[in-house]
Amino acid sequence: MQNAGITALGLDWKYLAFDVHPDELRSAIEGAKAMRYIGLNLTVPHKLLAMEMVDDLDESAREWGAVNTIRFEGRSEGVDWQPLGGLAMSGAAQVRSRGFNTDAEALACALREELRCNLAGSTVLVLGAGGAGRVAALKMAAEHAKELILINRTTEKAIAIADEIKRRFPNTATRVGYPAGAVDLVINATSLGLRPNDSLPFEESRFSLKNARAVYDMIYRPSESRLLETAKAAGCRTANGLGMLLYQGAKALEIWTGKPAPVEVMKKALEENIYGSRKPQ
Ligand code: ATR
């Protein structure tokens, strides 16, 4: 996805994947900085650890408490901090790492683009209270959802997130439990659905998907989880998590280049890579 986007923008950069042990994350970031890399993406479990390891935090990383994108920036005499991907900054005298988060915005973007959701004023059921569930719930509140209902296997974690939302976004009515009536949107941020025999991520005796208008599953492999299959049969609009993966990457590329990302090119490359020629419905 990133290399397709880079090529389409006419850049001679390369996007590479590395396995880094959490104990060596600091050295890896410093090493990339010393080698004048343009930027990095990070995934679990590095997103939280990197908060303490970058030289500077963008507002997006501060807001969501996690870093999934790093941009290296250079400074020379008389020139303020500039992205290393920009003009002639590879010879910069000083370099710093700056952490960003593109996950939350990517979720909102996928919900708007793929499910035609109007988040403001909506009622949203969020399943899961891990790292992804927390960001999803907070982002829905930041987008002015009217009502947020949280469910998690470990209830205490959902309560902690509800408390954080009540503090930070008091205009959204937030509670832990099951919906009493219809919801506009259900978001699955649990790992239930990754395996073929997984149960649905909620108790079917307590909620029916007939009471949901749209369902977003952050899982994209399989392309249609049992949750999405059941939701489709119940008449809901559905989308899997590939859009979130796409938009977090597109936004990262924009942070590094300062240019609009070629989203369609990146989407095609991502679909080919994940699903091969067998494009899901
Ligand atoms: P991520 O960073 O992707 O959010 P995570 O923090 O490990 O990953 O969160 C995984 C989520 O899936 C959690 O909400 C977890 O529930 P718990 O908080 O109770 O652990 C949920 N989850 C994982 N396996 C589950 C299972 N078998 N049944 C129900 N929920 C499950």
mmCIF file of C-alpha atoms and ligand atoms in Angstrom:
data_model
loop_
_atom_site.group_PDB
_atom_site.id
_atom_site.type_symbol
_atom_site.label_atom_id
_atom_site.label_comp_id
_atom_site.label_asym_id
_atom_site.label_seq_id
_atom_site.Cartn_x
_atom_site.Cartn_y
_atom_site.Cartn_z
ATOM 1 C CA MET A 1 0.000 0.000 0.000
ATOM 2 C CA GLN A 2 2.677 2.513 1.017
ATOM 3 C CA ASN A 3 5.082 1.586 -1.785
ATOM 4 C CA ALA A 4 2.265 1.902 -4.333
ATOM 5 C CA GLY A 5 1.440 5.341 -2.934
ATOM 6 C CA ILE A 6 5.108 6.374 -2.892
ATOM 7 C CA THR A 7 5.575 5.314 -6.523
ATOM 8 C CA ALA A 8 2.391 7.113 -7.598
ATOM 9 C CA LEU A 9 3.743 10.301 -6.004
ATOM 10 C CA GLY A 10 6.965 9.939 -8.023
ATOM 11 C CA LEU A 11 9.170 9.566 -4.919
ATOM 12 C CA ASP A 12 12.261 7.348 -4.765
ATOM 13 C CA TRP A 13 11.529 6.226 -1.178
ATOM 14 C CA LYS A 14 11.047 2.647 0.015
ATOM 15 C CA TYR A 15 8.706 1.430 2.757
ATOM 16 C CA LEU A 16 10.113 -1.573 4.606
ATOM 17 C CA ALA A 17 8.836 -3.779 7.433
ATOM 18 C CA PHE A 18 10.987 -4.696 10.447
ATOM 19 C CA ASP A 19 10.302 -6.866 13.467
ATOM 20 C CA VAL A 20 11.504 -4.955 16.525
ATOM 21 C CA HIS A 21 11.480 -6.346 20.058
ATOM 22 C CA PRO A 22 9.818 -3.904 22.488
ATOM 23 C CA ASP A 23 13.062 -3.817 24.536
ATOM 24 C CA GLU A 24 14.851 -2.409 21.485
ATOM 25 C CA LEU A 25 12.225 0.072 20.339
ATOM 26 C CA ARG A 26 14.127 3.097 21.637
ATOM 27 C CA SER A 27 17.331 2.012 19.824
ATOM 28 C CA ALA A 28 15.333 1.310 16.651
ATOM 29 C CA ILE A 29 13.787 4.803 16.648
ATOM 30 C CA GLU A 30 17.147 6.438 17.420
ATOM 31 C CA GLY A 31 18.819 4.309 14.722
ATOM 32 C CA ALA A 32 16.265 5.339 12.116
ATOM 33 C CA LYS A 33 16.781 8.955 13.174
ATOM 34 C CA ALA A 34 20.567 8.639 12.855
ATOM 35 C CA MET A 35 20.141 7.135 9.391
ATOM 36 C CA ARG A 36 17.900 10.044 8.390
ATOM 37 C CA TYR A 37 14.812 7.933 7.750
ATOM 38 C CA ILE A 38 11.817 9.972 6.657
ATOM 39 C CA GLY A 39 9.422 8.309 9.065
ATOM 40 C CA LEU A 40 8.117 5.159 10.716
ATOM 41 C CA ASN A 41 4.842 3.415 11.399
ATOM 42 C CA LEU A 42 4.425 1.448 14.601
ATOM 43 C CA THR A 43 1.969 -1.215 15.579
ATOM 44 C CA VAL A 44 1.007 -3.105 18.745
ATOM 45 C CA PRO A 45 2.659 -3.117 21.308
ATOM 46 C CA HIS A 46 4.872 -0.204 20.250
ATOM 47 C CA LYS A 47 2.164 2.448 19.961
ATOM 48 C CA LEU A 48 1.972 3.099 23.700
ATOM 49 C CA LEU A 49 5.689 2.612 24.407
ATOM 50 C CA ALA A 50 6.697 5.155 21.750
ATOM 51 C CA MET A 51 4.847 7.942 23.589
ATOM 52 C CA GLU A 52 7.849 8.140 25.955
ATOM 53 C CA MET A 53 10.477 7.669 23.266
ATOM 54 C CA VAL A 54 9.884 10.347 20.655
ATOM 55 C CA ASP A 55 11.403 13.823 20.990
ATOM 56 C CA ASP A 56 8.124 15.614 20.386
ATOM 57 C CA LEU A 57 4.420 14.738 20.288
ATOM 58 C CA ASP A 58 1.877 16.074 17.823
ATOM 59 C CA GLU A 59 -1.534 16.980 19.242
ATOM 60 C CA SER A 60 -3.042 13.824 17.657
ATOM 61 C CA ALA A 61 -0.696 11.553 19.651
ATOM 62 C CA ARG A 62 -1.370 13.499 22.860
ATOM 63 C CA GLU A 63 -5.111 13.333 22.335
ATOM 64 C CA TRP A 64 -5.288 9.561 21.852
ATOM 65 C CA GLY A 65 -2.316 8.584 24.021
ATOM 66 C CA ALA A 66 -0.640 6.460 21.337
ATOM 67 C CA VAL A 67 1.834 6.915 18.469
ATOM 68 C CA ASN A 68 1.370 4.966 15.237
ATOM 69 C CA THR A 69 3.317 7.335 12.973
ATOM 70 C CA ILE A 70 6.690 9.033 13.454
ATOM 71 C CA ARG A 71 8.015 11.811 11.248
ATOM 72 C CA PHE A 72 11.682 12.741 11.416
ATOM 73 C CA GLU A 73 12.273 16.457 11.171
ATOM 74 C CA GLY A 74 15.468 18.430 10.591
ATOM 75 C CA ARG A 75 16.640 21.878 11.564
ATOM 76 C CA SER A 76 19.565 23.931 10.255
ATOM 77 C CA GLU A 77 20.775 27.388 11.109
ATOM 78 C CA GLY A 78 18.092 29.888 10.252
ATOM 79 C CA VAL A 79 15.582 27.177 9.214
ATOM 80 C CA ASP A 80 12.974 25.854 11.660
ATOM 81 C CA TRP A 81 11.980 22.169 11.988
ATOM 82 C CA GLN A 82 11.004 20.699 8.609
ATOM 83 C CA PRO A 83 10.042 17.135 7.625
ATOM 84 C CA LEU A 84 13.070 15.178 6.397
ATOM 85 C CA GLY A 85 10.938 14.104 3.445
ATOM 86 C CA GLY A 86 10.886 17.732 2.341
ATOM 87 C CA LEU A 87 13.388 19.673 0.341
ATOM 88 C CA ALA A 88 17.086 19.044 0.960
ATOM 89 C CA MET A 89 16.712 18.350 4.664
ATOM 90 C CA SER A 90 18.862 15.205 4.703
ATOM 91 C CA GLY A 91 21.872 17.405 5.491
ATOM 92 C CA ALA A 92 20.147 18.991 8.492
ATOM 93 C CA ALA A 93 22.367 19.742 11.469
ATOM 94 C CA GLN A 94 19.824 18.518 14.020
ATOM 95 C CA VAL A 95 17.134 15.848 13.681
ATOM 96 C CA ARG A 96 14.186 15.071 15.960
ATOM 97 C CA SER A 97 11.398 12.461 15.998
ATOM 98 C CA ARG A 98 7.809 13.629 16.207
ATOM 99 C CA GLY A 99 4.976 11.225 17.093
ATOM 100 C CA PHE A 100 1.513 11.341 15.500
ATOM 101 C CA ASN A 101 -1.620 9.215 15.669
ATOM 102 C CA THR A 102 -3.659 8.576 12.525
ATOM 103 C CA ASP A 103 -5.814 5.678 13.814
ATOM 104 C CA ALA A 104 -8.720 7.638 15.283
ATOM 105 C CA GLU A 105 -9.126 9.890 12.265
ATOM 106 C CA ALA A 106 -8.868 6.825 10.000
ATOM 107 C CA LEU A 107 -11.792 5.168 11.793
ATOM 108 C CA ALA A 108 -13.990 8.263 11.408
ATOM 109 C CA CYS A 109 -12.966 8.524 7.755
ATOM 110 C CA ALA A 110 -13.808 4.847 7.065
ATOM 111 C CA LEU A 111 -17.196 5.228 8.788
ATOM 112 C CA ARG A 112 -18.029 8.278 6.694
ATOM 113 C CA GLU A 113 -16.705 6.927 3.388
ATOM 114 C CA GLU A 114 -17.803 3.299 3.617
ATOM 115 C CA LEU A 115 -20.894 3.362 5.820
ATOM 116 C CA ARG A 116 -22.113 6.907 5.103
ATOM 117 C CA CYS A 117 -22.343 7.516 8.855
ATOM 118 C CA ASN A 118 -23.280 10.881 10.327
ATOM 119 C CA LEU A 119 -21.534 10.553 13.647
ATOM 120 C CA ALA A 120 -22.786 13.782 15.189
ATOM 121 C CA GLY A 121 -25.974 13.074 17.125
ATOM 122 C CA SER A 122 -25.740 9.306 16.644
ATOM 123 C CA THR A 123 -26.094 6.404 19.076
ATOM 124 C CA VAL A 124 -23.083 4.068 18.934
ATOM 125 C CA LEU A 125 -22.440 0.676 20.526
ATOM 126 C CA VAL A 126 -18.706 -0.042 20.926
ATOM 127 C CA LEU A 127 -17.688 -3.658 21.541
ATOM 128 C CA GLY A 128 -14.274 -4.048 23.172
ATOM 129 C CA ALA A 129 -12.243 -1.947 25.576
ATOM 130 C CA GLY A 130 -8.643 -2.687 24.622
ATOM 131 C CA GLY A 131 -6.427 -0.126 22.889
ATOM 132 C CA ALA A 132 -8.561 -0.070 19.719
ATOM 133 C CA GLY A 133 -11.856 0.022 21.624
ATOM 134 C CA ARG A 134 -10.679 2.928 23.746
ATOM 135 C CA VAL A 135 -9.685 5.026 20.725
ATOM 136 C CA ALA A 136 -12.929 4.112 18.899
ATOM 137 C CA ALA A 137 -15.112 5.130 21.849
ATOM 138 C CA LEU A 138 -13.206 8.369 22.483
ATOM 139 C CA LYS A 139 -13.278 9.296 18.802
ATOM 140 C CA MET A 140 -17.053 8.766 18.587
ATOM 141 C CA ALA A 141 -17.469 11.115 21.549
ATOM 142 C CA ALA A 142 -15.087 13.627 19.943
ATOM 143 C CA GLU A 143 -17.266 13.457 16.817
ATOM 144 C CA HIS A 144 -20.266 14.463 18.984
ATOM 145 C CA ALA A 145 -22.082 11.131 19.212
ATOM 146 C CA LYS A 146 -25.227 11.692 21.287
ATOM 147 C CA GLU A 147 -25.066 8.375 23.109
ATOM 148 C CA LEU A 148 -22.298 5.820 23.597
ATOM 149 C CA ILE A 149 -22.832 2.324 24.966
ATOM 150 C CA LEU A 150 -19.801 0.208 25.829
ATOM 151 C CA ILE A 151 -19.566 -3.567 26.198
ATOM 152 C CA ASN A 152 -16.487 -5.556 27.138
ATOM 153 C CA ARG A 153 -15.777 -9.044 28.505
ATOM 154 C CA THR A 154 -13.838 -7.401 31.352
ATOM 155 C CA THR A 155 -16.401 -4.841 32.506
ATOM 156 C CA GLU A 156 -13.915 -2.807 34.590
ATOM 157 C CA LYS A 157 -12.034 -1.782 31.441
ATOM 158 C CA ALA A 158 -15.245 -0.517 29.816
ATOM 159 C CA ILE A 159 -16.084 1.396 33.012
ATOM 160 C CA ALA A 160 -12.644 3.045 33.007
ATOM 161 C CA ILE A 161 -13.144 4.212 29.400
ATOM 162 C CA ALA A 162 -16.690 5.424 30.158
ATOM 163 C CA ASP A 163 -15.277 7.445 33.071
ATOM 164 C CA GLU A 164 -12.618 8.985 30.818
ATOM 165 C CA ILE A 165 -15.255 9.930 28.228
ATOM 166 C CA LYS A 166 -17.566 11.427 30.839
ATOM 167 C CA ARG A 167 -14.652 13.601 31.968
ATOM 168 C CA ARG A 168 -13.391 14.620 28.530
ATOM 169 C CA PHE A 169 -16.623 14.664 26.515
ATOM 170 C CA PRO A 170 -19.472 15.376 28.942
ATOM 171 C CA ASN A 171 -21.942 16.122 26.127
ATOM 172 C CA THR A 172 -22.002 12.469 25.067
ATOM 173 C CA ALA A 173 -24.195 10.287 27.301
ATOM 174 C CA THR A 174 -21.924 7.308 27.998
ATOM 175 C CA ARG A 175 -22.685 4.097 29.834
ATOM 176 C CA VAL A 176 -21.646 0.461 30.092
ATOM 177 C CA GLY A 177 -24.219 -2.212 29.298
ATOM 178 C CA TYR A 178 -26.618 -3.248 26.542
ATOM 179 C CA PRO A 179 -28.743 -0.881 24.417
ATOM 180 C CA ALA A 180 -32.396 -0.557 25.373
ATOM 181 C CA GLY A 181 -33.476 0.278 21.801
ATOM 182 C CA ALA A 182 -32.076 0.856 18.326
ATOM 183 C CA VAL A 183 -28.500 2.051 17.625
ATOM 184 C CA ASP A 184 -27.163 3.816 14.539
ATOM 185 C CA LEU A 185 -23.823 2.062 14.561
ATOM 186 C CA VAL A 186 -22.071 -0.951 16.109
ATOM 187 C CA ILE A 187 -18.252 -1.018 16.104
ATOM 188 C CA ASN A 188 -16.414 -4.250 16.875
ATOM 189 C CA ALA A 189 -13.007 -3.560 18.396
ATOM 190 C CA THR A 190 -12.593 -6.989 20.029
ATOM 191 C CA SER A 191 -10.540 -9.787 18.519
ATOM 192 C CA LEU A 192 -13.612 -12.045 18.385
ATOM 193 C CA GLY A 193 -14.170 -13.001 14.758
ATOM 194 C CA LEU A 194 -10.542 -13.560 13.815
ATOM 195 C CA ARG A 195 -11.050 -17.324 14.159
ATOM 196 C CA PRO A 196 -13.776 -19.236 12.278
ATOM 197 C CA ASN A 197 -15.489 -20.647 15.383
ATOM 198 C CA ASP A 198 -15.506 -17.442 17.417
ATOM 199 C CA SER A 199 -18.825 -16.418 18.907
ATOM 200 C CA LEU A 200 -20.339 -13.003 18.208
ATOM 201 C CA PRO A 201 -18.720 -10.223 20.283
ATOM 202 C CA PHE A 202 -21.927 -9.648 22.286
ATOM 203 C CA GLU A 203 -24.612 -11.759 23.963
ATOM 204 C CA GLU A 204 -27.249 -12.551 21.355
ATOM 205 C CA SER A 205 -29.935 -12.931 24.015
ATOM 206 C CA ARG A 206 -29.380 -9.282 25.044
ATOM 207 C CA PHE A 207 -29.045 -7.509 21.688
ATOM 208 C CA SER A 208 -30.200 -8.176 18.133
ATOM 209 C CA LEU A 209 -28.527 -6.754 15.043
ATOM 210 C CA LYS A 210 -32.035 -6.056 13.753
ATOM 211 C CA ASN A 211 -31.771 -3.053 16.076
ATOM 212 C CA ALA A 212 -28.636 -1.706 14.338
ATOM 213 C CA ARG A 213 -28.454 0.387 11.171
ATOM 214 C CA ALA A 214 -24.745 -0.085 10.403
ATOM 215 C CA VAL A 215 -21.982 -2.404 11.634
ATOM 216 C CA TYR A 216 -18.243 -1.784 11.382
ATOM 217 C CA ASP A 217 -15.879 -4.654 12.190
ATOM 218 C CA MET A 218 -12.232 -3.629 12.634
ATOM 219 C CA ILE A 219 -11.326 -7.182 11.602
ATOM 220 C CA TYR A 220 -10.525 -7.433 7.886
ATOM 221 C CA ARG A 221 -9.237 -11.007 7.747
ATOM 222 C CA PRO A 222 -11.552 -12.871 7.207
ATOM 223 C CA SER A 223 -13.100 -10.260 4.923
ATOM 224 C CA GLU A 224 -16.532 -11.146 6.286
ATOM 225 C CA SER A 225 -16.575 -12.125 9.942
ATOM 226 C CA ARG A 226 -19.578 -13.880 11.441
ATOM 227 C CA LEU A 227 -20.574 -10.502 12.879
ATOM 228 C CA LEU A 228 -20.676 -8.909 9.411
ATOM 229 C CA GLU A 229 -22.407 -11.929 7.898
ATOM 230 C CA THR A 230 -25.102 -11.789 10.585
ATOM 231 C CA ALA A 231 -25.392 -8.009 10.268
ATOM 232 C CA LYS A 232 -25.869 -8.215 6.495
ATOM 233 C CA ALA A 233 -28.586 -10.829 6.942
ATOM 234 C CA ALA A 234 -30.279 -8.494 9.436
ATOM 235 C CA GLY A 235 -30.300 -5.713 6.806
ATOM 236 C CA CYS A 236 -27.484 -3.533 8.242
ATOM 237 C CA ARG A 237 -24.968 -1.592 6.170
ATOM 238 C CA THR A 238 -21.591 -3.247 6.812
ATOM 239 C CA ALA A 239 -17.878 -2.646 6.306
ATOM 240 C CA ASN A 240 -14.759 -4.459 7.485
ATOM 241 C CA GLY A 241 -11.599 -2.917 8.948
ATOM 242 C CA LEU A 242 -9.659 -2.621 5.698
ATOM 243 C CA GLY A 243 -10.758 1.003 5.301
ATOM 244 C CA MET A 244 -9.310 1.915 8.689
ATOM 245 C CA LEU A 245 -6.009 0.289 7.729
ATOM 246 C CA LEU A 246 -6.071 2.159 4.415
ATOM 247 C CA TYR A 247 -6.833 5.599 5.856
ATOM 248 C CA GLN A 248 -4.341 5.382 8.729
ATOM 249 C CA GLY A 249 -1.682 4.612 6.104
ATOM 250 C CA ALA A 250 -2.851 7.315 3.704
ATOM 251 C CA LYS A 251 -2.775 9.875 6.511
ATOM 252 C CA ALA A 252 0.719 8.756 7.518
ATOM 253 C CA LEU A 253 1.932 9.205 3.930
ATOM 254 C CA GLU A 254 0.454 12.715 3.939
ATOM 255 C CA ILE A 255 2.304 13.502 7.179
ATOM 256 C CA TRP A 256 5.617 12.424 5.631
ATOM 257 C CA THR A 257 5.139 14.030 2.212
ATOM 258 C CA GLY A 258 2.932 17.043 2.915
ATOM 259 C CA LYS A 259 0.925 16.022 -0.174
ATOM 260 C CA PRO A 260 -2.516 14.404 -0.604
ATOM 261 C CA ALA A 261 -2.182 10.609 -0.630
ATOM 262 C CA PRO A 262 -3.208 8.703 -3.781
ATOM 263 C CA VAL A 263 -5.889 6.814 -1.857
ATOM 264 C CA GLU A 264 -7.340 4.816 -4.761
ATOM 265 C CA VAL A 265 -3.903 3.501 -5.789
ATOM 266 C CA MET A 266 -3.156 2.562 -2.191
ATOM 267 C CA LYS A 267 -6.550 0.890 -1.774
ATOM 268 C CA LYS A 268 -6.038 -1.275 -4.850
ATOM 269 C CA ALA A 269 -2.569 -2.353 -3.694
ATOM 270 C CA LEU A 270 -3.881 -3.122 -0.202
ATOM 271 C CA GLU A 271 -6.789 -5.211 -1.500
ATOM 272 C CA GLU A 272 -4.507 -7.151 -3.819
ATOM 273 C CA ASN A 273 -2.058 -7.761 -1.010
ATOM 274 C CA ILE A 274 -4.638 -8.863 1.564
ATOM 275 C CA TYR A 275 -7.209 -10.654 -0.571
ATOM 276 C CA GLY A 276 -5.244 -11.493 -3.739
ATOM 277 C CA SER A 277 -7.279 -11.437 -6.921
ATOM 278 C CA ARG A 278 -10.336 -12.646 -4.980
ATOM 279 C CA LYS A 279 -11.849 -9.265 -4.131
ATOM 280 C CA PRO A 280 -14.517 -9.505 -1.401
ATOM 281 C CA GLN A 281 -18.078 -8.306 -2.032
HETATM 282 P P1 ATR B 1 -6.331 -4.049 20.657
HETATM 283 O O1 ATR B 1 -5.101 -3.246 20.830
HETATM 284 O O2 ATR B 1 -6.509 -4.595 19.263
HETATM 285 O O3 ATR B 1 -7.553 -3.353 21.149
HETATM 286 P P2 ATR B 1 -6.359 -5.597 23.088
HETATM 287 O O4 ATR B 1 -6.013 -4.371 23.857
HETATM 288 O O5 ATR B 1 -5.694 -6.884 23.433
HETATM 289 O O6 ATR B 1 -6.131 -5.370 21.539
HETATM 290 O O7 ATR B 1 -7.975 -5.783 23.189
HETATM 291 C C1 ATR B 1 -8.618 -6.923 22.740
HETATM 292 C C2 ATR B 1 -10.119 -6.765 22.980
HETATM 293 O O8 ATR B 1 -10.781 -7.965 22.581
HETATM 294 C C3 ATR B 1 -10.489 -6.563 24.443
HETATM 295 O O9 ATR B 1 -11.670 -5.802 24.500
HETATM 296 C C4 ATR B 1 -10.743 -7.991 24.906
HETATM 297 O O10 ATR B 1 -11.551 -8.110 26.041
HETATM 298 P P3 ATR B 1 -10.898 -8.062 27.509
HETATM 299 O O11 ATR B 1 -10.655 -6.606 27.793
HETATM 300 O O12 ATR B 1 -11.921 -8.657 28.399
HETATM 301 O O13 ATR B 1 -9.638 -8.866 27.446
HETATM 302 C C5 ATR B 1 -11.458 -8.535 23.700
HETATM 303 N N1 ATR B 1 -11.389 -9.992 23.633
HETATM 304 C C6 ATR B 1 -10.319 -10.740 23.300
HETATM 305 N N2 ATR B 1 -10.631 -12.055 23.336
HETATM 306 C C7 ATR B 1 -11.935 -12.140 23.722
HETATM 307 C C8 ATR B 1 -12.858 -13.211 23.952
HETATM 308 N N3 ATR B 1 -12.490 -14.493 23.787
HETATM 309 N N4 ATR B 1 -14.129 -12.897 24.314
HETATM 310 C C9 ATR B 1 -14.512 -11.622 24.482
HETATM 311 N N5 ATR B 1 -13.698 -10.560 24.274
HETATM 312 C C10 ATR B 1 -12.424 -10.811 23.904
#
